[in-house]
XYZ file of C-alpha atoms in Angstrom:
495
model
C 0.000 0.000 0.000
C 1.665 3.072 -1.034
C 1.334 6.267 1.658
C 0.826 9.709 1.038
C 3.395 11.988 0.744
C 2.577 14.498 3.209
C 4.036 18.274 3.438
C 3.139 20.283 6.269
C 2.792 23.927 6.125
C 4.326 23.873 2.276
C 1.939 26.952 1.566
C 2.374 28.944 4.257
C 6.408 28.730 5.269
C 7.828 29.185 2.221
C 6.285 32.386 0.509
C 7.378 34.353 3.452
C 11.067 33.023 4.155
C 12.766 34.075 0.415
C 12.194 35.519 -2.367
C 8.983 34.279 -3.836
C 7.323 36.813 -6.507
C 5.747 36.237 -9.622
C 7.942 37.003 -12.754
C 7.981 37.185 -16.060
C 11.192 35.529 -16.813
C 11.493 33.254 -14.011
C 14.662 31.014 -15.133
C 17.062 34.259 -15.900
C 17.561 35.621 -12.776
C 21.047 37.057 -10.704
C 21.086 35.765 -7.110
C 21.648 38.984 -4.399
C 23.462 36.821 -1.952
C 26.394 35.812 -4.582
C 25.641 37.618 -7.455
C 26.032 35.241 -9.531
C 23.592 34.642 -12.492
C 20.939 31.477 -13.263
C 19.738 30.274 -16.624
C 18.037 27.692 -16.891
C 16.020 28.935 -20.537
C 17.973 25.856 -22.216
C 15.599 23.613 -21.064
C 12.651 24.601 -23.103
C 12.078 21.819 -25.250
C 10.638 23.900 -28.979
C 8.396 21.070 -30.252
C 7.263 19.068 -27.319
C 6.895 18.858 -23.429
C 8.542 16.989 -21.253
C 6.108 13.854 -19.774
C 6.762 12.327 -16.245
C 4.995 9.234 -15.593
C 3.030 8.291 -12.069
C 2.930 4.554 -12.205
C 0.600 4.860 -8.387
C -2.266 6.544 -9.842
C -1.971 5.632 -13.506
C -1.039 9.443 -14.985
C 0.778 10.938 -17.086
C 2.280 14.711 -16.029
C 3.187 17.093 -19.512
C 5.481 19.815 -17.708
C 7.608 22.620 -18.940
C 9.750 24.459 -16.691
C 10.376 28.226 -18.925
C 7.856 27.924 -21.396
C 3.581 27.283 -21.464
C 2.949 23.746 -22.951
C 2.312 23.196 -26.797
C -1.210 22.183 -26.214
C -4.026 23.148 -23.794
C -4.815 21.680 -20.975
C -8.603 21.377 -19.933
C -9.391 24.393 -22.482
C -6.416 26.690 -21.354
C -3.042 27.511 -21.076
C -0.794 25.762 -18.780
C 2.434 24.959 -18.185
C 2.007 21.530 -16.565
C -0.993 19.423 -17.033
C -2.146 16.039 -15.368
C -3.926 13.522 -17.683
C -6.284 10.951 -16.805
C -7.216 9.495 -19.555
C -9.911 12.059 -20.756
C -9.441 14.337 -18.063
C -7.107 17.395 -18.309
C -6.138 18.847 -15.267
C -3.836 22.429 -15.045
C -1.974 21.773 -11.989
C 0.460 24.668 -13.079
C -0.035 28.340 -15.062
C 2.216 30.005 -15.798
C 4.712 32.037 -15.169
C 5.642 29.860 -11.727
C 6.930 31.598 -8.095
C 10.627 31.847 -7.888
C 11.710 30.678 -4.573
C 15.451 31.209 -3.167
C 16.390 31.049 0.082
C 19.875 30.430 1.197
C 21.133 28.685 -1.681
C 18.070 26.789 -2.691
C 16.302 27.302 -6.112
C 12.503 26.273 -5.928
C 9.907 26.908 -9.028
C 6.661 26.892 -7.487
C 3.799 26.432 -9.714
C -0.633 26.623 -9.042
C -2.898 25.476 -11.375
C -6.887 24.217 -10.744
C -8.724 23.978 -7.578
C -8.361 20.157 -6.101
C -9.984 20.161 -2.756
C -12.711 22.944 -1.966
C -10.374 26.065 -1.737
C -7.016 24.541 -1.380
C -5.527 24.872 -5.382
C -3.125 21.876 -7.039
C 0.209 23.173 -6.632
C 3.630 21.661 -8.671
C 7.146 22.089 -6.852
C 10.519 21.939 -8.906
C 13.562 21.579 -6.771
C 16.534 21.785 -8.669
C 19.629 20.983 -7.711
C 23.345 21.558 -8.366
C 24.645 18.451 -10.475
C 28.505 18.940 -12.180
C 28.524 15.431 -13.566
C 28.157 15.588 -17.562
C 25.060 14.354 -18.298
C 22.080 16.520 -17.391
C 19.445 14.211 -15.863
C 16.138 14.531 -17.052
C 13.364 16.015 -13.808
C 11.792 13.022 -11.544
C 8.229 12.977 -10.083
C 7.716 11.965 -7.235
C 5.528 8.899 -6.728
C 1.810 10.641 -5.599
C -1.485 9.186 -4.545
C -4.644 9.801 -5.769
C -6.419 13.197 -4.359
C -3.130 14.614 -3.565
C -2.808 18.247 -4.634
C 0.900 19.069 -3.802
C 3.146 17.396 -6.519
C 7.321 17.482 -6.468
C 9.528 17.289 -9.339
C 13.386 16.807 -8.590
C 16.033 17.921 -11.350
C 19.571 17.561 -11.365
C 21.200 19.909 -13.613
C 24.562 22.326 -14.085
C 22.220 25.409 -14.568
C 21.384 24.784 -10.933
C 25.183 25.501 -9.752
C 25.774 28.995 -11.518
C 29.284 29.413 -11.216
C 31.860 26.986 -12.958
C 33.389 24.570 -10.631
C 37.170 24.691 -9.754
C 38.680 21.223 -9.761
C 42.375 19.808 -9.473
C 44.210 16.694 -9.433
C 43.418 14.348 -6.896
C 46.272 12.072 -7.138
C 49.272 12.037 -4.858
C 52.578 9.576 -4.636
C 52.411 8.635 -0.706
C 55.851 8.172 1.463
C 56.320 4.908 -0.293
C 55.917 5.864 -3.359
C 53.094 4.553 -4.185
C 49.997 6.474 -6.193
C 47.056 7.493 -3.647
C 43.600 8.668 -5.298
C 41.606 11.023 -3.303
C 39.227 11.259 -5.878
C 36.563 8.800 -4.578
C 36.037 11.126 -2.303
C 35.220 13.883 -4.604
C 31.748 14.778 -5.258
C 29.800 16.866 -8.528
C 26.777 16.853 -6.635
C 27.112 17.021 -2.357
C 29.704 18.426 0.309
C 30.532 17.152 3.696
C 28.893 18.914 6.491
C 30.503 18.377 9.873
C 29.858 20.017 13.186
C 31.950 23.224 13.832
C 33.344 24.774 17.105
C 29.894 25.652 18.638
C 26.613 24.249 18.063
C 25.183 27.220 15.720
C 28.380 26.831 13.238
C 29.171 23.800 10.501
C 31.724 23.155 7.971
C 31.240 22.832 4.493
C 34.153 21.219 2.738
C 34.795 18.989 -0.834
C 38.001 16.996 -1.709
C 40.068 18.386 -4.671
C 36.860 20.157 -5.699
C 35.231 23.830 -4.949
C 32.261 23.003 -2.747
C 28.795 22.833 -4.199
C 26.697 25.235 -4.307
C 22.998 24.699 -3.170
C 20.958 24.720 0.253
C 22.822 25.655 3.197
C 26.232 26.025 0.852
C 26.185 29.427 -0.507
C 30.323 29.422 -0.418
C 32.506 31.694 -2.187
C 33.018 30.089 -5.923
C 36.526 28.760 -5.217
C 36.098 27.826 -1.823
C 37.174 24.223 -0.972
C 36.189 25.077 2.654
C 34.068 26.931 4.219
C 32.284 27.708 7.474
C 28.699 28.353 8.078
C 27.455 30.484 10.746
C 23.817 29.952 11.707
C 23.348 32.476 14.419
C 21.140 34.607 12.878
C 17.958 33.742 10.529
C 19.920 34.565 7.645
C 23.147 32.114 7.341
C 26.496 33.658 6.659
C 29.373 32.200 5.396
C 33.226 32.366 5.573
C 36.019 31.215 2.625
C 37.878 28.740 4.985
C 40.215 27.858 2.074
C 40.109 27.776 -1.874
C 40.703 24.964 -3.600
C 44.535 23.065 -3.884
C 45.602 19.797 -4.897
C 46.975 17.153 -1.926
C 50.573 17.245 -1.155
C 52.631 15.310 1.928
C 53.056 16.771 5.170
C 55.987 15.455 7.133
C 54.959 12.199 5.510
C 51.705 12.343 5.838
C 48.625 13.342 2.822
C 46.666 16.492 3.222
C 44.875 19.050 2.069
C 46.205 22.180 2.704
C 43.515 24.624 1.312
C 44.470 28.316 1.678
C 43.720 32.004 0.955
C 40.721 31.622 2.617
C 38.811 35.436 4.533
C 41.121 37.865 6.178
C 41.522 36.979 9.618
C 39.184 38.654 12.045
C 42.185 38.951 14.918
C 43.247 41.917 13.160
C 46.461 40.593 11.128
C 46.351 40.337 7.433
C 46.788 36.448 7.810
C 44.195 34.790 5.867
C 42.064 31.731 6.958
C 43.733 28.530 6.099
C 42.728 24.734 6.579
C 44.833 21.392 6.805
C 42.678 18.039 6.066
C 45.291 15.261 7.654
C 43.777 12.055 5.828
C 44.947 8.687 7.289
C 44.863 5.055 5.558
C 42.287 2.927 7.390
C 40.991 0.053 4.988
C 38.223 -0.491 7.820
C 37.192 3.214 7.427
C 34.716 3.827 4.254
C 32.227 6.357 4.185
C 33.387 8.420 6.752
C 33.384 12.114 7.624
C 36.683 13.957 8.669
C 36.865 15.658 12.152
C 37.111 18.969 13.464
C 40.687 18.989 15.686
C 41.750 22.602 16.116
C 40.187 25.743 15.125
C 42.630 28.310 16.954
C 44.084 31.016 14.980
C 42.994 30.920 11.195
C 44.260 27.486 11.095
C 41.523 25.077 10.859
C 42.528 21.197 11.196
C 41.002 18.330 10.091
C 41.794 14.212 10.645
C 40.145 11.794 8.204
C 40.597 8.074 8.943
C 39.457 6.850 5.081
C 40.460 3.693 2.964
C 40.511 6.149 -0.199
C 43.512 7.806 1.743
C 45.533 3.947 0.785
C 47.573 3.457 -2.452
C 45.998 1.429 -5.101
C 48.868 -1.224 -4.589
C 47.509 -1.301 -0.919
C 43.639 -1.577 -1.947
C 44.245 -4.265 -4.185
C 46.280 -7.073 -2.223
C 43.439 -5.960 0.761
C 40.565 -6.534 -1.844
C 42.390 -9.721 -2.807
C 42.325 -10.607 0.751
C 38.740 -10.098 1.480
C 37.324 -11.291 -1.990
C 35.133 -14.617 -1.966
C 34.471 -16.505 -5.587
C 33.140 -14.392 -8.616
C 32.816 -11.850 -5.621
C 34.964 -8.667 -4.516
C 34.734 -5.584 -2.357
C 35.221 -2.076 -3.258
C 37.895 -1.588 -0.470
C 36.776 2.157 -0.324
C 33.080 2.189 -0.225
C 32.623 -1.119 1.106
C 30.129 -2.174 -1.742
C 30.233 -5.896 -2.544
C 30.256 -6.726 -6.375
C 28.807 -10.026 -6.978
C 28.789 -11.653 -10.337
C 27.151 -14.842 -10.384
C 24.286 -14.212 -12.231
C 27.057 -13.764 -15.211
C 28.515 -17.490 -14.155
C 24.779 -19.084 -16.093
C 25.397 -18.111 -19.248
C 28.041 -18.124 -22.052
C 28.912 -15.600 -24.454
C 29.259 -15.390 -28.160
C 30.728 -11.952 -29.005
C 31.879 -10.679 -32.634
C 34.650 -8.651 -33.055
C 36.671 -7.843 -36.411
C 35.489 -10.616 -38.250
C 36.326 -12.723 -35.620
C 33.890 -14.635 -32.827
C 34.991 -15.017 -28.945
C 33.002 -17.698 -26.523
C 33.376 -15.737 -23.275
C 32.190 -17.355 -19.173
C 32.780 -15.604 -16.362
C 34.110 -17.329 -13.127
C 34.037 -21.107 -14.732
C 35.140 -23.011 -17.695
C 33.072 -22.780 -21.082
C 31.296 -25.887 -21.344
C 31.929 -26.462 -25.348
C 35.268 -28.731 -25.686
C 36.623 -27.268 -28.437
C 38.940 -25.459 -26.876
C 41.274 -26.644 -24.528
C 39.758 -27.585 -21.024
C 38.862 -25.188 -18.330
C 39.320 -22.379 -20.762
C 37.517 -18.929 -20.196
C 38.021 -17.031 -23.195
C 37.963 -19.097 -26.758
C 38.469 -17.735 -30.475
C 35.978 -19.978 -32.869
C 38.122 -19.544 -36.134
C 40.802 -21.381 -34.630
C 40.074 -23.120 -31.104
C 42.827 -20.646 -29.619
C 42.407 -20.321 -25.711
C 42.948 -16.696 -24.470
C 43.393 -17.840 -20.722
C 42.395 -20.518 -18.567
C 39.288 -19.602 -16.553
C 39.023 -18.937 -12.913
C 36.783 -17.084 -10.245
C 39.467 -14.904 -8.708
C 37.300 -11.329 -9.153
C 39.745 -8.929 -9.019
C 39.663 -5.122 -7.961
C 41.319 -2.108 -9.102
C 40.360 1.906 -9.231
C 38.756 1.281 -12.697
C 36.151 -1.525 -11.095
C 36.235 -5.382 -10.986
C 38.082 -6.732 -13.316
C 38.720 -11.497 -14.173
C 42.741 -11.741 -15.457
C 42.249 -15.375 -17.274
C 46.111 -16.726 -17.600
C 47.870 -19.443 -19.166
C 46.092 -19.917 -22.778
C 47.135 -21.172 -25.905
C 51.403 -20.292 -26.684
C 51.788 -17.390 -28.670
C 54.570 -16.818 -31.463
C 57.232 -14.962 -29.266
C 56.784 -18.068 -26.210
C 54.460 -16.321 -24.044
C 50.900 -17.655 -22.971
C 47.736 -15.722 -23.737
C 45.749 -14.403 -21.491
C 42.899 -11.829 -21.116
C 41.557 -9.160 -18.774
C 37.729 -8.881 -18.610
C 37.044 -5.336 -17.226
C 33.330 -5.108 -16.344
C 32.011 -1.406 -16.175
C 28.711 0.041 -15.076
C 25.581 -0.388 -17.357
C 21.733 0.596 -16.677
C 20.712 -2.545 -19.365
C 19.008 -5.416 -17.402
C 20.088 -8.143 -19.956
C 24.138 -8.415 -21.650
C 23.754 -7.849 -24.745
C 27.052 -9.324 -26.828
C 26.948 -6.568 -28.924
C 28.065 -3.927 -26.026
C 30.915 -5.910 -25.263
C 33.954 -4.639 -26.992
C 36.918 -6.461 -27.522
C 40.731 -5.076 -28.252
C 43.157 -7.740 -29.519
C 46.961 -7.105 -29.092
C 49.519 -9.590 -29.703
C 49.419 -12.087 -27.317
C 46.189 -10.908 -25.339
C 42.386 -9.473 -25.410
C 41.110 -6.638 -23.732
C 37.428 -7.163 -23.121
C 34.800 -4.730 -21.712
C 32.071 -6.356 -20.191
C 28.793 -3.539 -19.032
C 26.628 -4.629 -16.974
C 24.088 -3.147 -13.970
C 25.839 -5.900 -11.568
C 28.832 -3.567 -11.307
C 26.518 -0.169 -10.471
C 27.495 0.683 -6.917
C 24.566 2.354 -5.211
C 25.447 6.265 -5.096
C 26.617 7.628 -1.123
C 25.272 11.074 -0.529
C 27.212 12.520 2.371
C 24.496 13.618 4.234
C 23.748 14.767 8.072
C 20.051 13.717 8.358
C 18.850 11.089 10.277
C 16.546 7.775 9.295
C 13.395 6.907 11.607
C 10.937 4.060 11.287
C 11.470 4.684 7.382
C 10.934 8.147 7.869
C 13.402 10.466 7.094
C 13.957 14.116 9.034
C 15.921 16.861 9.960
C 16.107 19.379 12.764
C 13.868 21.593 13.546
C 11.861 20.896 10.208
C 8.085 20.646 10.294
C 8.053 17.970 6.857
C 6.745 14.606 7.534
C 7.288 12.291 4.586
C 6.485 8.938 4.246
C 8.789 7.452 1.775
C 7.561 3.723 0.605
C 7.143 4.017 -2.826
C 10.599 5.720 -3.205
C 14.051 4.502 -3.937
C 16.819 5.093 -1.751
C 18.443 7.899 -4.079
C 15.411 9.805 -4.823
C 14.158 9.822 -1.097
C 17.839 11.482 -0.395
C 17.108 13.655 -3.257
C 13.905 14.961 -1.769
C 15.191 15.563 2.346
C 18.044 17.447 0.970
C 16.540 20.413 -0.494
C 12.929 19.965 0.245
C 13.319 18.744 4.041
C 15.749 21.536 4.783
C 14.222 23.944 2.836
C 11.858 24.336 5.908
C 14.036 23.982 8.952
């Protein structure tokens, strides 16, 4: 039984806690706080209208952000229009509210009356997204008779400013290469407690922080703090963005030129992030050591903080058969649905018979081998169920095939990447052939880790809240992501 999404005092609290006023060009606007401009025109689609599905109540949603619709809805003009079958319903006119308030961008659109008085109302939270690929908006699953809809969209017109980024890789005391960039994030910051309970720090890795509710840091800040002591947050450049470096042997992040001081020198604020290899540590928040001075310091007990060559003999350690760990994020890849099935894949006029984790049952090759070419029965490595890990994802090394011409044995390296399709398909699966080896990419969705949003609110009896916030939301018919996606912005939107 899906429950109803429930939003308490949506009307009321937020026309009269930002700026919320009817305009004519609602998506081109300069924000006071930063002054930094917003576009977000380029997602007027010129010959048709976006449609969002609602699988719960069996409708379809036509929605345009900037822009009426191409057609009427229910005899008039609209800019987002529920249909039922038959029935039309404007649950948006437009031009929509603008709502910002400390970082947050909110569209807020009314259409038709749906229960006596009370008008259908449509809320677009956008949010800050860096990643390349604009995501298309989300509805949120509804019930029937409910008139307060949400739409989520992730998109770089949502972050204003371009980002600064910098390398995230480091050579540790040893030597050996350390990748911070796991820890990096296009789309949410760490928030950690600060010195007293009204302040919090805002911080990225190798990345300026992102810009959205409760971030509003200056545009190359790595760092910042955010003071809460009045009903209007202020912030303070901690730090701008630098790349890690060693510290008496140790990797940090040493972000700098951060505010003037306020002890009357011409110091500026400065910040030291003291990150420490822990394989047993993933997902884990740094911590606040010293604030005195301008000198803010940070320790962060992290498994991205070891070297790859550390990672991988611990992943090789840990793994079980056809199964492996992401040493960083803890996430367990497990390929054994790929272990039913063998593979036929074509590449340059030539056919491969691929299994993963056990033999190919056909004979023709050699026994117990993995990787096969038809043409000529040649074994490209003896199978096994040793899943492998390394920074680029899971990865089978089949050994000891057929002798090549200069002595050596054949072998391959199956490299399975992410993919959203629910079946393999052979004809994704690429294959390079070098001398005395193949290079094989394998997609597939058994290799998507689930995405970790940083994030200080707390889960109760499948209810998620934050402080102070008067949002109850009951969040069965949601996935894990999306119910993130809405507490972010939405639930702290009204604390």
């Amino acid at each position: 039984m899906h429950r109803l999404l429930v939003v308490a005092a949506w009307l009321s609290c937020l026309v009269t806690i930002g700026e919320c006023l009817p305009v004519q060009t609602p998506c081109e606007f300069r924000q006071p706080l930063t002054d930094v401009s917003f576009n977000f025109t380029s997602l007027i689609i010129p010959t048709t209208d976006y449609v969002l599905r609602n699988d719960i109540t069996n409708e379809t949603l036509k929605f345009q952000l900037c822009h009426e619709l191409h057609d009427d809805c229910n005899g008039g003009t609209s800019a987002a229009c529920l249909e039922n079958g038959k029935e039309h319903i404007s649950i948006g006119a437009y031009p929509p509210q603008r709502i910002t308030e400390n970082g947050s961008i909110i569209f807020r659109f009314s259409g038709d009356t749906c229960l006596k008085d009370r008008p259908y109302t449509l809320s677009v939270i956008t949010h800050c997204d860096f990643s390349e690929t604009d995501n298309k908006p989300f509805l949120f699953p509804y019930t029937k008779g409910q008139c307060d809809l949400f739409i989520s969209w992730k998109t770089k017109l949502a972050c204003g400013s371009p980002p600064k980024s910098v390398d995230c890789k480091i050579k540790n005391a040893d030597g050996d290469v350390v990748d911070l960039s796991p820890l990096q994030s296009q789309v949410n910051n760490y928030v950690i407690k600060g010195t007293t309970n009204i302040t919090s720090i805002i911080l990225n890795v190798c990345h300026s922080v992102i810009p959205g509710y409760g971030a509003v840091c200056p545009s190359n800040s790595g760092i910042c703090l955010r003071n809460e002591s009045t009903s209007i947050m202020s912030y303070s450049n901690l730090g701008d963005v630098q790349p890690p470096q060693l510290i008496n042997g140790t990797i940090a992040l040493h972000y700098n030129e951060g505010k003037i001081c306020d002890d009357g020198s011409a110091d500026h604020s400065e910040a030291t992030i003291y990150l420490i290899c822990d394989f047993k540590s993933q997902n884990t928040f740094p911590v606040l050591t010293d604030s005195s001075g301008c000198h803010y310091k940070l320790l962060w007990k992290t498994a991205a903080a070891c070297s790859d060559k550390q990672l991988e003999e611990y992943s090789r350690k840990t793994a079980n058969p056809c199964k492996i760990r992401d040493p960083i994020t803890n996430f367990e890849y497990d390929l054994e649905d790929l272990k039913r099935k063998e593979i036929i894949v074509k590449s340059s006029n030539e056919s491969f018979k691929l299994s993963v984790c056990r033999p190919l049952t056909s004979k023709a090759c050699e026994d117990n081998a993995g990787v096969c070419r038809s043409s000529n029965l040649t074994t490209f490595g003896l199978s096994n169920s040793q899943l492998l890990w390394s920074p680029a994802g899971p990865y089978l090394n089949y050994t000891n095939g057929s002798v090549c011409e200069n002595g050596n044995r054949r072998y391959s390296i199956i490299q399975f990447t992410c993919s959203k399709e629910k079946e393999t398909d052979p004809s994704k699966i690429t294959i390079t052939e070098e001398l005395c080896s193949l290079k094989i990419q394998w997609p597939t969705p058994l290799v998507c880790a689930p995405m970790h949003y940083p994030d200080n609110y707390s889960k109760k009896n499948d209810v998620m809240t934050g402080d102070n916030t008067a949002w109850i939301i009951s969040m069965s018919s949601l996935t894990c992501s999306h119910r993130l996606e809405l507490t972010r912005e939405v639930l702290a939107f009204a604390t």
